[in-house]
Amino acid sequence: MIEAIGVSKRYGETVVVDGVTLRLPRGGVTAIIGPNGAGKSSLLSMIARLLPMSAGQVRVDGLDVARTPGAVLAKRLSILRQDNHLPARLTVRDLVAFGRYPHSGGRPTREDAAHVERALRYLALEGLAERFLDELSGGQRQRAFVAMVLAQDTDYVLLDEPLNSLDMQHAVAMMRLVRRAAEELGKTVVLVLHDLNFASCHADHIVAMRDGRVLMQGSPAAIMTPEAIAAIYDVEATVHEIGGRLIAAYFA
Amino acid sequence: MTAARDPRLVLAVLGALALGSAALFMTWGVNGAWGFALPFRAAKLATMLLVAHAVAVSTVLFQTATGNRILTPAVMGFDQLYVLVQTVLVFALGASAFAGLDRRLLFAGEVAAMIAFSFLLHAALFGGARRSLHLLVLGGVVLGVLFRSLAGFLQRIIDPNEFAFLQDRFFASFNSPHHGLLAIAAAMALAASLLGWRALRRWDVLSLGREVSITLGLDHRREVTRILVMVAMLVSVSTALVGPVTFLGLLVANLAHAVMPSFRHAHLLPAAFLLAVICLAGGQAVLEHGFGFDTSLRVIIDFLGGILFIALLVRGKVR
C-alpha cells in the first residue's frame, strides 16, 4: 500500500501540492488526472523520493520513503519520468539491463539476464535490442524505458505521463501493456494521465487533483460524470456509454 | 546500425598509440648523452602522465555528475580557483612563511580549501531547481574570470619579492614542470583514484541522470559529492604541476566518448587517459623537435579544444 499523509510541496510562496492525504491499495491500475498545474507529477515525484517534500510523509508498504535507503526502495518501487537524459552510447539491451541494477549491483547473474530478456519480449523489443537509443523513434525509446522499469521487477510502478509523445496506436498499446502488467504480473501501477478517456477505459481507480489537492477519487463510473468533469477541468462535457465504456466528449 | 567495435580493441589501439607517443617523446633527437637526456625527459614524461590522468579522470567524472558534455572543471573555473587559493595564501602568510611551510602540508591545505570551495560552487550552481546549461556555462566562465581577476589583483598589490616567488610557482608549464611536487602530486592522484576505485559501476548508473539513478537505488547525492571531492583533488594536482590547462579535458573527454563504443566508465576513463597521454607526450615531442619550441603546447591544445568547445555549443546537440 502507498500512503501519502499530509504531503505538501512549496516553492517559496507558491504551493504546488497542498496537504495531500491518499491511500492507494495494492494491486490494480490507478490513474491520477487533473488540469495542468494540479500537482500530479509533483505528487508522483515525491512518492518516488525524486522530489523532497516540504511537509508530510509517504510510506510504501510501511517504509518511509524519506528515511529508507534508496537501494531498499529500488526493489519495491520504480518510477518513469517523462524526459530522461541518455548517454548516447547505450543500446536498448544496456538500458533494460540497468533495471536489474538494484538486484545485481552491476554484476548481472543468469537470472538477471533472463529478466532482461523477458522485459524485452514483453515490449516486443527483441528486434531492437542491439540498437543505440539515439537511433530510435520517441515511441520506441519510451518502450525501452518501460522495459527497464519492468526489468526492475518492483511491486509498485509509477509512470508519469507515459502516453506523452506516443501516437494513437502506441498509446493504446502502452495502456494495454499497463493492464497486462497489473493483471498478469500483479503490479500496482500508478500513472499520471492527461486523457480522461484513457483513464476511464483502463484504470480501476481514478484520483482527480486540482490546485494541489485531491478533489475527488473513485471508480471510473464515479468520476466520469458531467458534473465531476466540470468540477475538475472547468469544461462542459457529455458522457456516453460506448461499447460498455464511459467516454467523455468535450471537443466541441 | 553502427558497427559494434570491441571496446577492448579500441583500448589496445589507444594504448599502443600512447606508448608510441611516450617512446617518441623519450627518444626523438637525443644527441649523445643518453645518461642525461633520459632521466631529464622521464621526469617530464612522469609529469605528463600525472596531468593526463588528473585532467582526463576529473573531466569525464565531472561530466557524468553534471550530465552534460560541455561543462568541465576547467570551464567552470576550478583551476583558476586553485591559483586564487595559492595567491591568497601567499598574500596572507607572506612568501617567506609560505616557503618555510612543509610542502606536503601546504598542498594538503590547498586541496582542502579547493574541496570546500567546490562544495560552495556546487550548492550555488546546482542547488535548487535545475538550471539551464547555458546559464551554468556563463556562470562558470564569469566565475573563472572573477577568480583570475581576484588573483591578479592580489598579485599586483603584493610585495614584489613575493610576486616573484608566486610567478615562479604559476609559470610552471609542460616544459618546466614543478618536479618538487611530483611525488606529493602522485600520492594525491593515487588517493583520489582509490576513492573512486569501487564506484565505477555506480558511475555508469549515474550517467543515466539524477532521476533514473535514484529510481535504481543509487545514493545520488553521495556519488556526486564523492566525484566533486575527487575532482577538487585532481584539479589541484594538475594545476600545481603545470598550471591551468583550459581545454585539454574537454578535448579528451569528448574524444573518448566519440571513439569508445561503450558507456562504461571502466572503458571511458582509460580511453580518456590514453588520449590525454597521446595529446601531451605526442604533442610535446612534435613541438620540441618539429617546430623547434616556437610555440607552447598549451596554446595548441587550447586552440584545438576551444574550437571543439565552440563546435559543441553551436551544434547544440549536447545536453
mmCIF file with all atom_site columns, C-alpha atoms in Angstrom, chain B residues 136-224:
data_model
loop_
_atom_site.group_PDB
_atom_site.id
_atom_site.type_symbol
_atom_site.label_atom_id
_atom_site.label_alt_id
_atom_site.label_comp_id
_atom_site.label_asym_id
_atom_site.label_entity_id
_atom_site.label_seq_id
_atom_site.pdbx_PDB_ins_code
_atom_site.Cartn_x
_atom_site.Cartn_y
_atom_site.Cartn_z
_atom_site.occupancy
_atom_site.B_iso_or_equiv
_atom_site.pdbx_formal_charge
_atom_site.auth_seq_id
_atom_site.auth_comp_id
_atom_site.auth_asym_id
_atom_site.auth_atom_id
_atom_site.pdbx_PDB_model_num
ATOM 1  C CA . LEU B 1 136 ? 25.823 27.213 -15.999 1.00 0.00 ? 136 LEU B CA 1
ATOM 2  C CA . VAL B 1 137 ? 28.437 27.772 -18.699 1.00 0.00 ? 137 VAL B CA 1
ATOM 3  C CA . LEU B 1 138 ? 28.001 31.513 -18.365 1.00 0.00 ? 138 LEU B CA 1
ATOM 4  C CA . GLY B 1 139 ? 28.227 31.315 -14.578 1.00 0.00 ? 139 GLY B CA 1
ATOM 5  C CA . GLY B 1 140 ? 31.344 29.172 -14.800 1.00 0.00 ? 140 GLY B CA 1
ATOM 6  C CA . VAL B 1 141 ? 33.072 31.473 -17.251 1.00 0.00 ? 141 VAL B CA 1
ATOM 7  C CA . VAL B 1 142 ? 32.205 34.525 -15.167 1.00 0.00 ? 142 VAL B CA 1
ATOM 8  C CA . LEU B 1 143 ? 33.452 32.841 -12.005 1.00 0.00 ? 143 LEU B CA 1
ATOM 9  C CA . GLY B 1 144 ? 36.657 31.791 -13.765 1.00 0.00 ? 144 GLY B CA 1
ATOM 10 C CA . VAL B 1 145 ? 37.277 35.393 -14.806 1.00 0.00 ? 145 VAL B CA 1
ATOM 11 C CA . LEU B 1 146 ? 36.410 36.570 -11.302 1.00 0.00 ? 146 LEU B CA 1
ATOM 12 C CA . PHE B 1 147 ? 38.882 34.151 -9.720  1.00 0.00 ? 147 PHE B CA 1
ATOM 13 C CA . ARG B 1 148 ? 41.589 35.133 -12.193 1.00 0.00 ? 148 ARG B CA 1
ATOM 14 C CA . SER B 1 149 ? 40.948 38.842 -11.685 1.00 0.00 ? 149 SER B CA 1
ATOM 15 C CA . LEU B 1 150 ? 40.974 38.496 -7.908  1.00 0.00 ? 150 LEU B CA 1
ATOM 16 C CA . ALA B 1 151 ? 44.228 36.547 -8.085  1.00 0.00 ? 151 ALA B CA 1
ATOM 17 C CA . GLY B 1 152 ? 45.647 39.154 -10.484 1.00 0.00 ? 152 GLY B CA 1
ATOM 18 C CA . PHE B 1 153 ? 44.585 41.966 -8.186  1.00 0.00 ? 153 PHE B CA 1
ATOM 19 C CA . LEU B 1 154 ? 46.205 40.362 -5.158  1.00 0.00 ? 154 LEU B CA 1
ATOM 20 C CA . GLN B 1 155 ? 49.346 39.667 -7.176  1.00 0.00 ? 155 GLN B CA 1
ATOM 21 C CA . ARG B 1 156 ? 49.565 43.370 -8.058  1.00 0.00 ? 156 ARG B CA 1
ATOM 22 C CA . ILE B 1 157 ? 49.255 44.729 -4.554  1.00 0.00 ? 157 ILE B CA 1
ATOM 23 C CA . ILE B 1 158 ? 51.545 42.086 -3.111  1.00 0.00 ? 158 ILE B CA 1
ATOM 24 C CA . ASP B 1 159 ? 55.207 42.741 -2.244  1.00 0.00 ? 159 ASP B CA 1
ATOM 25 C CA . PRO B 1 160 ? 57.310 42.433 -5.465  1.00 0.00 ? 160 PRO B CA 1
ATOM 26 C CA . ASN B 1 161 ? 59.551 39.789 -3.930  1.00 0.00 ? 161 ASN B CA 1
ATOM 27 C CA . GLU B 1 162 ? 56.574 37.723 -3.025  1.00 0.00 ? 162 GLU B CA 1
ATOM 28 C CA . PHE B 1 163 ? 55.186 38.209 -6.501  1.00 0.00 ? 163 PHE B CA 1
ATOM 29 C CA . ALA B 1 164 ? 58.407 36.847 -7.996  1.00 0.00 ? 164 ALA B CA 1
ATOM 30 C CA . PHE B 1 165 ? 58.020 33.834 -5.751  1.00 0.00 ? 165 PHE B CA 1
ATOM 31 C CA . LEU B 1 166 ? 54.425 33.311 -6.883  1.00 0.00 ? 166 LEU B CA 1
ATOM 32 C CA . GLN B 1 167 ? 55.323 33.808 -10.505 1.00 0.00 ? 167 GLN B CA 1
ATOM 33 C CA . ASP B 1 168 ? 57.850 31.037 -10.190 1.00 0.00 ? 168 ASP B CA 1
ATOM 34 C CA . ARG B 1 169 ? 55.045 28.865 -8.858  1.00 0.00 ? 169 ARG B CA 1
ATOM 35 C CA . PHE B 1 170 ? 52.478 29.690 -11.523 1.00 0.00 ? 170 PHE B CA 1
ATOM 36 C CA . PHE B 1 171 ? 54.504 29.792 -14.659 1.00 0.00 ? 171 PHE B CA 1
ATOM 37 C CA . ALA B 1 172 ? 55.154 26.134 -14.430 1.00 0.00 ? 172 ALA B CA 1
ATOM 38 C CA . SER B 1 173 ? 54.408 24.540 -17.757 1.00 0.00 ? 173 SER B CA 1
ATOM 39 C CA . PHE B 1 174 ? 54.940 21.329 -19.622 1.00 0.00 ? 174 PHE B CA 1
ATOM 40 C CA . ASN B 1 175 ? 58.496 22.490 -20.410 1.00 0.00 ? 175 ASN B CA 1
ATOM 41 C CA . SER B 1 176 ? 59.407 23.370 -16.866 1.00 0.00 ? 176 SER B CA 1
ATOM 42 C CA . PRO B 1 177 ? 57.109 21.470 -14.571 1.00 0.00 ? 177 PRO B CA 1
ATOM 43 C CA . HIS B 1 178 ? 57.344 21.538 -10.807 1.00 0.00 ? 178 HIS B CA 1
ATOM 44 C CA . HIS B 1 179 ? 59.472 18.487 -10.121 1.00 0.00 ? 179 HIS B CA 1
ATOM 45 C CA . GLY B 1 180 ? 59.473 19.167 -6.412  1.00 0.00 ? 180 GLY B CA 1
ATOM 46 C CA . LEU B 1 181 ? 55.761 18.452 -6.263  1.00 0.00 ? 181 LEU B CA 1
ATOM 47 C CA . LEU B 1 182 ? 55.822 15.324 -8.366  1.00 0.00 ? 182 LEU B CA 1
ATOM 48 C CA . ALA B 1 183 ? 55.818 12.800 -5.515  1.00 0.00 ? 183 ALA B CA 1
ATOM 49 C CA . ILE B 1 184 ? 53.138 14.569 -3.469  1.00 0.00 ? 184 ILE B CA 1
ATOM 50 C CA . ALA B 1 185 ? 51.008 15.116 -6.549  1.00 0.00 ? 185 ALA B CA 1
ATOM 51 C CA . ALA B 1 186 ? 51.318 11.452 -7.486  1.00 0.00 ? 186 ALA B CA 1
ATOM 52 C CA . ALA B 1 187 ? 50.258 10.462 -3.970  1.00 0.00 ? 187 ALA B CA 1
ATOM 53 C CA . MET B 1 188 ? 47.276 12.811 -4.155  1.00 0.00 ? 188 MET B CA 1
ATOM 54 C CA . ALA B 1 189 ? 46.224 11.474 -7.565  1.00 0.00 ? 189 ALA B CA 1
ATOM 55 C CA . LEU B 1 190 ? 46.516 7.944  -6.222  1.00 0.00 ? 190 LEU B CA 1
ATOM 56 C CA . ALA B 1 191 ? 44.422 8.823  -3.175  1.00 0.00 ? 191 ALA B CA 1
ATOM 57 C CA . ALA B 1 192 ? 41.747 10.350 -5.416  1.00 0.00 ? 192 ALA B CA 1
ATOM 58 C CA . SER B 1 193 ? 41.737 7.279  -7.641  1.00 0.00 ? 193 SER B CA 1
ATOM 59 C CA . LEU B 1 194 ? 41.426 4.917  -4.675  1.00 0.00 ? 194 LEU B CA 1
ATOM 60 C CA . LEU B 1 195 ? 38.449 6.945  -3.507  1.00 0.00 ? 195 LEU B CA 1
ATOM 61 C CA . GLY B 1 196 ? 36.681 6.059  -6.738  1.00 0.00 ? 196 GLY B CA 1
ATOM 62 C CA . TRP B 1 197 ? 38.066 2.597  -7.327  1.00 0.00 ? 197 TRP B CA 1
ATOM 63 C CA . ARG B 1 198 ? 34.959 0.704  -6.287  1.00 0.00 ? 198 ARG B CA 1
ATOM 64 C CA . ALA B 1 199 ? 32.481 3.219  -7.685  1.00 0.00 ? 199 ALA B CA 1
ATOM 65 C CA . LEU B 1 200 ? 32.965 2.503  -11.404 1.00 0.00 ? 200 LEU B CA 1
ATOM 66 C CA . ARG B 1 201 ? 29.663 0.668  -11.819 1.00 0.00 ? 201 ARG B CA 1
ATOM 67 C CA . ARG B 1 202 ? 27.784 3.229  -9.769  1.00 0.00 ? 202 ARG B CA 1
ATOM 68 C CA . TRP B 1 203 ? 29.037 5.939  -12.127 1.00 0.00 ? 203 TRP B CA 1
ATOM 69 C CA . ASP B 1 204 ? 27.599 4.020  -15.069 1.00 0.00 ? 204 ASP B CA 1
ATOM 70 C CA . VAL B 1 205 ? 24.213 4.310  -13.357 1.00 0.00 ? 205 VAL B CA 1
ATOM 71 C CA . LEU B 1 206 ? 24.881 7.947  -12.505 1.00 0.00 ? 206 LEU B CA 1
ATOM 72 C CA . SER B 1 207 ? 25.325 8.740  -16.202 1.00 0.00 ? 207 SER B CA 1
ATOM 73 C CA . LEU B 1 208 ? 21.626 7.925  -16.723 1.00 0.00 ? 208 LEU B CA 1
ATOM 74 C CA . GLY B 1 209 ? 20.802 11.150 -14.912 1.00 0.00 ? 209 GLY B CA 1
ATOM 75 C CA . ARG B 1 210 ? 19.644 12.052 -11.426 1.00 0.00 ? 210 ARG B CA 1
ATOM 76 C CA . GLU B 1 211 ? 16.117 10.703 -11.546 1.00 0.00 ? 211 GLU B CA 1
ATOM 77 C CA . VAL B 1 212 ? 16.839 7.359  -13.148 1.00 0.00 ? 212 VAL B CA 1
ATOM 78 C CA . SER B 1 213 ? 19.803 6.765  -10.862 1.00 0.00 ? 213 SER B CA 1
ATOM 79 C CA . ILE B 1 214 ? 17.701 7.484  -7.750  1.00 0.00 ? 214 ILE B CA 1
ATOM 80 C CA . THR B 1 215 ? 14.996 5.161  -9.044  1.00 0.00 ? 215 THR B CA 1
ATOM 81 C CA . LEU B 1 216 ? 17.638 2.467  -9.418  1.00 0.00 ? 216 LEU B CA 1
ATOM 82 C CA . GLY B 1 217 ? 18.560 2.930  -5.775  1.00 0.00 ? 217 GLY B CA 1
ATOM 83 C CA . LEU B 1 218 ? 21.746 4.977  -6.107  1.00 0.00 ? 218 LEU B CA 1
ATOM 84 C CA . ASP B 1 219 ? 22.545 7.450  -3.353  1.00 0.00 ? 219 ASP B CA 1
ATOM 85 C CA . HIS B 1 220 ? 22.804 10.233 -5.914  1.00 0.00 ? 220 HIS B CA 1
ATOM 86 C CA . ARG B 1 221 ? 23.944 12.967 -3.561  1.00 0.00 ? 221 ARG B CA 1
ATOM 87 C CA . ARG B 1 222 ? 26.710 10.822 -2.113  1.00 0.00 ? 222 ARG B CA 1
ATOM 88 C CA . GLU B 1 223 ? 28.045 9.814  -5.525  1.00 0.00 ? 223 GLU B CA 1
ATOM 89 C CA . VAL B 1 224 ? 28.062 13.411 -6.780  1.00 0.00 ? 224 VAL B CA 1
#
